[in-house]
Amino acid sequence: MSDLETITYSALSSFKNCRRKFRWRYVDELIPLSKDPAMYFGTLIHECLEMWHASRDLSGVNVLIDSCDVDRDVKQNARAMMAAYATTYATERWSVVALEKPFAATIINPATNASSRSFEMAGKVDGIVCEDGRNYILEHKTASRIDAAYIERLWTDFQSKIYAHFISETMGITIHGVEYNVLSKARLTQKLGETDEAYQERYALACAANKSGKSSAKQEIAETDEEFRARLDAFYAKPGVFHRERLYFSKADFDELRSELWELTQQLLDARRRDAYYANSSQCFSWGKPCPYWKLCSQPQAAKFIIETDYEKKSAHEELADDPAPLEPAF
């Protein structure tokens, strides 16, 4: 067992983007009680993809989906996505070397070649695949939309470069690049319909707003499971819903990565010594919604009460556990 402190991509990414967020999650070990459903869906699909690429058994994947404690329409969405994925990639041009492969290695000072006395980098890659004798990191991503802008941003992905470097170091193999496996999620929900009471109220309002005192409004009927599945199947049958993109790494990429990692860990140590976890306000709404810790940062005078009512303690780096909590999102 190493005496070094574990650091992960998620932690470093948080530190790079907002040191205050890093402190809330990785120093104070807080996570919100309410979780983003989209994060659970992404975690579920990652588990499904691991099972599919290990066994190519769609029935087993469906059993996994059915066993998860998520809403019914989420399960139907996941089943439809995986059925279409299995059809689209019935055969693969590459072979699987490993799935959910963990790694842990020390961080090196590129100037002296000395190992860090504080941190070791740890993580778990979605997969390693091989084609024509060349190895690639397999990185699964779920997206609300796959367009040119999304694809162009992939080269900025810090995570895959970290994983490729440390898998090369720990396994003693050359990683030539990353195979991005991108799946677009249908943003559909099952229509619930309306009660007779709700319809009568809506109908009366429509009549009152019409000069004739009449309305053609009809009662909204709940959508059956079969009807909802048909809409999902139609979405996942469209071209471009699944996309593979391969990017290649050079020696210069890994040299730059080593320098950046070392610099980040030194900044982290400095922030810890000075308790200087400043907030980056440009990140508060960077994804079009509040950061999970926005309430704490925006209402510091009520932080103690907010923590007690809206957050819970959760150990850092739970994604590295051998048997993590089911569908537990990372922050």
Tab-separated table of C-alpha atoms in Angstrom:
chain	number	residue	atom	x	y	z
A	1	MET	CA	0.000	0.000	0.000
A	2	SER	CA	1.464	3.324	-1.077
A	3	ASP	CA	1.840	6.116	1.494
A	4	LEU	CA	1.295	8.689	-1.264
A	5	GLU	CA	-1.969	10.573	-1.518
A	6	THR	CA	-4.150	9.494	-4.420
A	7	ILE	CA	-5.060	12.086	-7.023
A	8	THR	CA	-7.384	11.436	-9.965
A	9	TYR	CA	-8.336	13.103	-13.215
A	10	SER	CA	-11.660	14.205	-11.702
A	11	ALA	CA	-9.872	15.860	-8.793
A	12	LEU	CA	-7.295	17.593	-10.982
A	13	SER	CA	-9.980	18.731	-13.401
A	14	SER	CA	-11.944	20.259	-10.523
A	15	PHE	CA	-8.800	21.959	-9.242
A	16	LYS	CA	-7.976	23.363	-12.690
A	17	ASN	CA	-11.484	24.701	-13.248
A	18	CYS	CA	-12.370	25.910	-9.750
A	19	ARG	CA	-10.303	25.446	-6.606
A	20	ARG	CA	-13.302	26.145	-4.402
A	21	LYS	CA	-15.186	23.252	-6.009
A	22	PHE	CA	-12.132	21.068	-5.431
A	23	ARG	CA	-12.168	21.973	-1.749
A	24	TRP	CA	-15.882	21.202	-1.324
A	25	ARG	CA	-15.560	17.778	-2.953
A	26	TYR	CA	-12.032	16.542	-2.238
A	27	VAL	CA	-11.120	18.285	1.029
A	28	ASP	CA	-14.503	18.610	2.754
A	29	GLU	CA	-15.794	15.503	0.892
A	30	LEU	CA	-19.273	16.875	0.244
A	31	ILE	CA	-21.695	15.873	-2.517
A	32	PRO	CA	-25.244	17.143	-3.094
A	33	LEU	CA	-28.111	14.994	-1.853
A	34	SER	CA	-29.971	15.664	-5.107
A	35	LYS	CA	-28.177	14.250	-8.147
A	36	ASP	CA	-28.434	15.145	-11.817
A	37	PRO	CA	-30.412	12.356	-13.581
A	38	ALA	CA	-28.239	12.798	-16.685
A	39	MET	CA	-25.196	11.751	-14.663
A	40	TYR	CA	-26.923	8.550	-13.579
A	41	PHE	CA	-27.848	7.749	-17.183
A	42	GLY	CA	-24.226	8.179	-18.276
A	43	THR	CA	-23.025	5.906	-15.469
A	44	LEU	CA	-25.627	3.266	-16.363
A	45	ILE	CA	-24.623	3.298	-20.038
A	46	HIS	CA	-20.948	2.938	-19.087
A	47	GLU	CA	-21.831	-0.194	-17.106
A	48	CYS	CA	-23.886	-1.518	-20.022
A	49	LEU	CA	-21.042	-0.920	-22.466
A	50	GLU	CA	-18.583	-2.708	-20.201
A	51	MET	CA	-20.865	-5.751	-20.099
A	52	TRP	CA	-21.561	-5.655	-23.838
A	53	HIS	CA	-17.906	-5.468	-24.852
A	54	ALA	CA	-17.025	-8.223	-22.388
A	55	SER	CA	-19.761	-10.687	-23.365
A	56	ARG	CA	-21.648	-9.337	-26.420
A	57	ASP	CA	-24.751	-10.573	-24.588
A	58	LEU	CA	-27.590	-8.080	-25.004
A	59	SER	CA	-29.924	-10.100	-22.784
A	60	GLY	CA	-27.465	-9.743	-19.918
A	61	VAL	CA	-27.279	-6.002	-20.560
A	62	ASN	CA	-31.068	-5.770	-20.315
A	63	VAL	CA	-31.036	-7.671	-17.028
A	64	LEU	CA	-28.509	-5.140	-15.722
A	65	ILE	CA	-30.718	-2.237	-16.810
A	66	ASP	CA	-33.835	-3.765	-15.244
A	67	SER	CA	-32.024	-4.289	-11.930
A	68	CYS	CA	-31.101	-0.603	-11.582
A	69	ASP	CA	-33.048	1.689	-9.285
A	70	VAL	CA	-33.948	4.329	-11.888
A	71	ASP	CA	-37.186	5.599	-13.435
A	72	ARG	CA	-38.988	3.402	-15.960
A	73	ASP	CA	-38.472	5.802	-18.876
A	74	VAL	CA	-34.720	5.890	-18.107
A	75	LYS	CA	-34.635	2.090	-18.319
A	76	GLN	CA	-36.520	2.136	-21.620
A	77	ASN	CA	-34.151	4.753	-23.001
A	78	ALA	CA	-31.123	2.694	-21.982
A	79	ARG	CA	-32.579	-0.517	-23.465
A	80	ALA	CA	-33.335	1.207	-26.772
A	81	MET	CA	-29.889	2.816	-26.921
A	82	MET	CA	-28.070	-0.454	-26.224
A	83	ALA	CA	-30.198	-2.432	-28.701
A	84	ALA	CA	-29.371	0.049	-31.452
A	85	TYR	CA	-25.705	0.142	-30.400
A	86	ALA	CA	-25.475	-3.661	-30.550
A	87	THR	CA	-26.916	-3.600	-34.068
A	88	THR	CA	-24.679	-0.762	-35.251
A	89	TYR	CA	-21.515	-2.413	-33.907
A	90	ALA	CA	-22.438	-6.071	-34.425
A	91	THR	CA	-18.786	-6.561	-35.413
A	92	GLU	CA	-15.749	-4.534	-34.356
A	93	ARG	CA	-12.597	-3.702	-36.274
A	94	TRP	CA	-10.577	-3.907	-33.057
A	95	SER	CA	-10.177	-6.478	-30.289
A	96	VAL	CA	-10.572	-5.809	-26.581
A	97	VAL	CA	-7.384	-5.948	-24.497
A	98	ALA	CA	-8.920	-4.899	-21.164
A	99	LEU	CA	-12.063	-3.305	-19.733
A	100	GLU	CA	-12.344	-1.057	-16.660
A	101	LYS	CA	-8.581	-1.330	-16.222
A	102	PRO	CA	-7.308	0.380	-13.037
A	103	PHE	CA	-3.890	1.972	-12.724
A	104	ALA	CA	-1.818	3.730	-10.072
A	105	ALA	CA	1.607	5.303	-10.615
A	106	THR	CA	3.756	8.035	-9.184
A	107	ILE	CA	3.947	11.459	-10.801
A	108	ILE	CA	7.391	12.389	-12.103
A	109	ASN	CA	9.149	15.755	-11.981
A	110	PRO	CA	10.184	16.169	-15.641
A	111	ALA	CA	13.065	18.471	-14.714
A	112	THR	CA	14.775	16.030	-12.315
A	113	ASN	CA	13.084	12.706	-13.129
A	114	ALA	CA	12.361	12.356	-9.396
A	115	SER	CA	9.107	10.861	-8.172
A	116	SER	CA	6.592	12.963	-6.283
A	117	ARG	CA	6.796	12.504	-2.520
A	118	SER	CA	3.164	13.622	-2.159
A	119	PHE	CA	0.924	12.169	-4.854
A	120	GLU	CA	0.284	9.169	-7.025
A	121	MET	CA	-2.041	9.285	-10.027
A	122	ALA	CA	-4.811	6.686	-10.069
A	123	GLY	CA	-7.688	5.987	-12.386
A	124	LYS	CA	-9.703	3.409	-14.253
A	125	VAL	CA	-9.967	3.424	-18.049
A	126	ASP	CA	-13.140	2.344	-19.844
A	127	GLY	CA	-11.109	0.026	-22.015
A	128	ILE	CA	-8.000	-0.736	-24.025
A	129	VAL	CA	-8.410	-1.990	-27.586
A	130	CYS	CA	-6.003	-3.158	-30.244
A	131	GLU	CA	-6.171	-2.827	-34.022
A	132	ASP	CA	-3.397	-3.887	-36.404
A	133	GLY	CA	-0.994	-4.308	-33.501
A	134	ARG	CA	-1.589	-0.793	-32.122
A	135	ASN	CA	-3.179	-0.114	-28.752
A	136	TYR	CA	-5.713	2.608	-28.001
A	137	ILE	CA	-7.584	3.837	-24.963
A	138	LEU	CA	-11.335	3.240	-25.362
A	139	GLU	CA	-13.285	6.172	-23.953
A	140	HIS	CA	-17.098	6.078	-23.776
A	141	LYS	CA	-19.015	9.348	-23.835
A	142	THR	CA	-22.740	10.085	-23.822
A	143	ALA	CA	-23.784	13.390	-25.357
A	144	SER	CA	-27.016	15.266	-25.889
A	145	ARG	CA	-25.843	16.170	-29.370
A	146	ILE	CA	-22.987	15.032	-31.601
A	147	ASP	CA	-22.026	17.787	-34.015
A	148	ALA	CA	-18.849	19.241	-35.533
A	149	ALA	CA	-18.282	21.490	-32.517
A	150	TYR	CA	-18.473	18.513	-30.143
A	151	ILE	CA	-16.010	16.483	-32.219
A	152	GLU	CA	-13.601	19.417	-32.516
A	153	ARG	CA	-13.504	19.775	-28.726
A	154	LEU	CA	-12.377	16.195	-28.168
A	155	TRP	CA	-8.708	17.067	-28.682
A	156	THR	CA	-8.859	19.189	-25.500
A	157	ASP	CA	-9.770	16.106	-23.422
A	158	PHE	CA	-7.229	16.041	-20.567
A	159	GLN	CA	-8.520	12.739	-19.205
A	160	SER	CA	-7.674	10.498	-22.143
A	161	LYS	CA	-4.142	11.839	-22.378
A	162	ILE	CA	-3.588	11.143	-18.673
A	163	TYR	CA	-4.987	7.633	-19.009
A	164	ALA	CA	-2.961	6.853	-22.117
A	165	HIS	CA	0.273	7.994	-20.474
A	166	PHE	CA	-0.176	6.056	-17.242
A	167	ILE	CA	-1.506	2.907	-18.896
A	168	SER	CA	1.634	2.970	-21.057
A	169	GLU	CA	3.760	3.345	-17.919
A	170	THR	CA	2.041	0.725	-15.766
A	171	MET	CA	1.349	-1.931	-18.413
A	172	GLY	CA	4.552	-1.455	-20.375
A	173	ILE	CA	2.729	-1.097	-23.692
A	174	THR	CA	2.599	1.722	-26.199
A	175	ILE	CA	-0.694	3.588	-26.381
A	176	HIS	CA	-0.963	5.269	-29.762
A	177	GLY	CA	-4.129	7.266	-29.150
A	178	VAL	CA	-7.714	7.192	-28.000
A	179	GLU	CA	-10.839	5.738	-29.588
A	180	TYR	CA	-13.786	7.923	-28.575
A	181	ASN	CA	-17.023	5.957	-28.537
A	182	VAL	CA	-19.742	8.626	-28.487
A	183	LEU	CA	-23.427	7.828	-27.988
A	184	SER	CA	-26.140	10.450	-28.379
A	185	LYS	CA	-28.915	10.245	-25.793
A	186	ALA	CA	-32.562	10.633	-26.819
A	187	ARG	CA	-34.043	13.519	-24.864
A	188	LEU	CA	-37.471	11.918	-24.803
A	189	THR	CA	-39.800	11.224	-21.907
A	190	GLN	CA	-42.869	9.042	-21.796
A	191	LYS	CA	-46.096	11.034	-22.145
A	192	LEU	CA	-48.131	10.630	-18.970
A	193	GLY	CA	-51.417	12.056	-20.242
A	194	GLU	CA	-53.780	14.022	-18.011
A	195	THR	CA	-56.563	13.226	-15.571
A	196	ASP	CA	-60.210	13.942	-16.381
A	197	GLU	CA	-60.150	16.779	-13.860
A	198	ALA	CA	-57.079	18.389	-15.435
A	199	TYR	CA	-58.584	18.042	-18.903
A	200	GLN	CA	-61.886	19.602	-17.875
A	201	GLU	CA	-60.049	22.553	-16.335
A	202	ARG	CA	-57.897	23.054	-19.429
A	203	TYR	CA	-60.929	22.662	-21.721
A	204	ALA	CA	-62.903	25.294	-19.768
A	205	LEU	CA	-60.024	27.763	-20.015
A	206	ALA	CA	-59.708	27.137	-23.763
A	207	CYS	CA	-63.425	27.699	-24.264
A	208	ALA	CA	-63.320	30.905	-22.247
A	209	ALA	CA	-60.490	32.217	-24.394
A	210	ASN	CA	-62.382	31.488	-27.631
A	211	LYS	CA	-65.001	33.916	-28.970
A	212	SER	CA	-67.260	31.016	-29.882
A	213	GLY	CA	-67.134	29.648	-26.356
A	214	LYS	CA	-66.071	26.303	-27.766
A	215	SER	CA	-62.774	24.454	-28.117
A	216	SER	CA	-61.395	21.544	-30.109
A	217	ALA	CA	-58.965	20.629	-27.309
A	218	LYS	CA	-58.811	16.881	-26.705
A	219	GLN	CA	-57.746	15.028	-23.606
A	220	GLU	CA	-54.089	14.010	-23.612
A	221	ILE	CA	-53.852	10.232	-23.352
A	222	ALA	CA	-50.982	8.484	-21.595
A	223	GLU	CA	-48.431	6.930	-23.936
A	224	THR	CA	-48.076	3.160	-23.690
A	225	ASP	CA	-44.697	1.508	-23.154
A	226	GLU	CA	-44.870	0.179	-26.704
A	227	GLU	CA	-45.546	3.634	-28.163
A	228	PHE	CA	-42.713	5.181	-26.180
A	229	ARG	CA	-40.305	2.424	-27.191
A	230	ALA	CA	-41.270	2.977	-30.844
A	231	ARG	CA	-40.334	6.659	-30.548
A	232	LEU	CA	-37.035	5.732	-28.896
A	233	ASP	CA	-36.251	3.141	-31.571
A	234	ALA	CA	-36.970	5.712	-34.275
A	235	PHE	CA	-34.532	8.147	-32.657
A	236	TYR	CA	-31.725	5.601	-32.309
A	237	ALA	CA	-32.227	4.427	-35.903
A	238	LYS	CA	-31.269	7.864	-37.205
A	239	PRO	CA	-27.797	8.275	-38.748
A	240	GLY	CA	-25.167	9.975	-36.630
A	241	VAL	CA	-26.556	8.862	-33.265
A	242	PHE	CA	-23.398	6.814	-32.657
A	243	HIS	CA	-19.964	8.081	-33.608
A	244	ARG	CA	-16.390	6.828	-33.346
A	245	GLU	CA	-13.517	9.292	-33.449
A	246	ARG	CA	-9.839	8.360	-33.134
A	247	LEU	CA	-7.173	10.796	-32.013
A	248	TYR	CA	-3.451	10.085	-31.886
A	249	PHE	CA	-0.853	11.028	-29.273
A	250	SER	CA	2.752	12.026	-29.871
A	251	LYS	CA	5.800	12.084	-27.613
A	252	ALA	CA	5.403	15.865	-27.422
A	253	ASP	CA	1.857	15.389	-26.098
A	254	PHE	CA	3.083	13.193	-23.244
A	255	ASP	CA	6.049	15.491	-22.487
A	256	GLU	CA	3.648	18.406	-22.155
A	257	LEU	CA	1.335	16.297	-20.001
A	258	ARG	CA	4.107	15.382	-17.551
A	259	SER	CA	5.012	19.047	-17.144
A	260	GLU	CA	1.389	20.063	-16.632
A	261	LEU	CA	0.745	17.319	-14.084
A	262	TRP	CA	3.791	18.289	-12.063
A	263	GLU	CA	2.864	21.968	-12.141
A	264	LEU	CA	-0.715	21.213	-11.057
A	265	THR	CA	0.387	19.093	-8.098
A	266	GLN	CA	2.745	21.854	-6.959
A	267	GLN	CA	-0.072	24.377	-7.204
A	268	LEU	CA	-2.298	22.034	-5.250
A	269	LEU	CA	0.286	21.708	-2.470
A	270	ASP	CA	0.633	25.490	-2.361
A	271	ALA	CA	-3.141	25.975	-2.187
A	272	ARG	CA	-3.299	23.489	0.678
A	273	ARG	CA	-0.514	25.207	2.632
A	274	ARG	CA	-2.168	28.618	2.293
A	275	ASP	CA	-5.776	27.370	2.348
A	276	ALA	CA	-6.124	29.290	-0.930
A	277	TYR	CA	-9.039	27.563	-2.647
A	278	TYR	CA	-10.399	30.562	-4.518
A	279	ALA	CA	-13.574	30.386	-6.576
A	280	ASN	CA	-13.622	30.700	-10.364
A	281	SER	CA	-16.909	32.499	-10.983
A	282	SER	CA	-16.737	31.790	-14.742
A	283	GLN	CA	-17.423	28.128	-13.922
A	284	CYS	CA	-20.571	28.679	-11.836
A	285	PHE	CA	-22.879	28.143	-14.850
A	286	SER	CA	-20.444	26.687	-17.377
A	287	TRP	CA	-22.827	23.870	-18.424
A	288	GLY	CA	-25.933	26.034	-18.592
A	289	LYS	CA	-26.934	25.106	-15.034
A	290	PRO	CA	-25.559	25.863	-11.564
A	291	CYS	CA	-22.459	24.093	-10.310
A	292	PRO	CA	-23.343	21.442	-7.673
A	293	TYR	CA	-21.726	23.742	-5.062
A	294	TRP	CA	-23.185	27.036	-6.251
A	295	LYS	CA	-25.504	27.351	-3.235
A	296	LEU	CA	-22.577	27.018	-0.841
A	297	CYS	CA	-20.458	29.597	-2.649
A	298	SER	CA	-23.263	32.101	-3.212
A	299	GLN	CA	-24.551	31.985	0.378
A	300	PRO	CA	-21.441	31.655	2.569
A	301	GLN	CA	-23.235	33.077	5.612
A	302	ALA	CA	-25.628	30.101	5.508
A	303	ALA	CA	-23.041	27.461	4.570
A	304	LYS	CA	-23.407	25.452	7.783
A	305	PHE	CA	-27.187	25.166	7.390
A	306	ILE	CA	-26.950	24.428	3.628
A	307	ILE	CA	-24.446	21.631	4.249
A	308	GLU	CA	-26.710	20.060	6.862
A	309	THR	CA	-29.801	20.133	4.630
A	310	ASP	CA	-28.522	19.742	1.065
A	311	TYR	CA	-25.250	17.773	1.207
A	312	GLU	CA	-23.785	14.556	2.538
A	313	LYS	CA	-20.291	13.281	3.244
A	314	LYS	CA	-18.885	10.906	0.646
A	315	SER	CA	-15.275	9.735	0.446
A	316	ALA	CA	-13.221	11.154	-2.392
A	317	HIS	CA	-12.324	9.001	-5.411
A	318	GLU	CA	-15.153	6.491	-4.904
A	319	GLU	CA	-14.995	5.772	-8.642
A	320	LEU	CA	-11.811	3.784	-7.921
A	321	ALA	CA	-13.533	1.352	-5.557
A	322	ASP	CA	-13.547	-2.308	-6.605
A	323	ASP	CA	-17.292	-2.413	-6.037
A	324	PRO	CA	-18.565	1.182	-6.108
A	325	ALA	CA	-22.090	2.144	-5.092
A	326	PRO	CA	-24.502	1.516	-7.994
A	327	LEU	CA	-24.918	4.437	-10.354
A	328	GLU	CA	-22.968	6.782	-8.116
A	329	PRO	CA	-22.058	9.891	-10.129
A	330	ALA	CA	-18.670	11.569	-9.744
A	331	PHE	CA	-18.361	15.299	-9.060
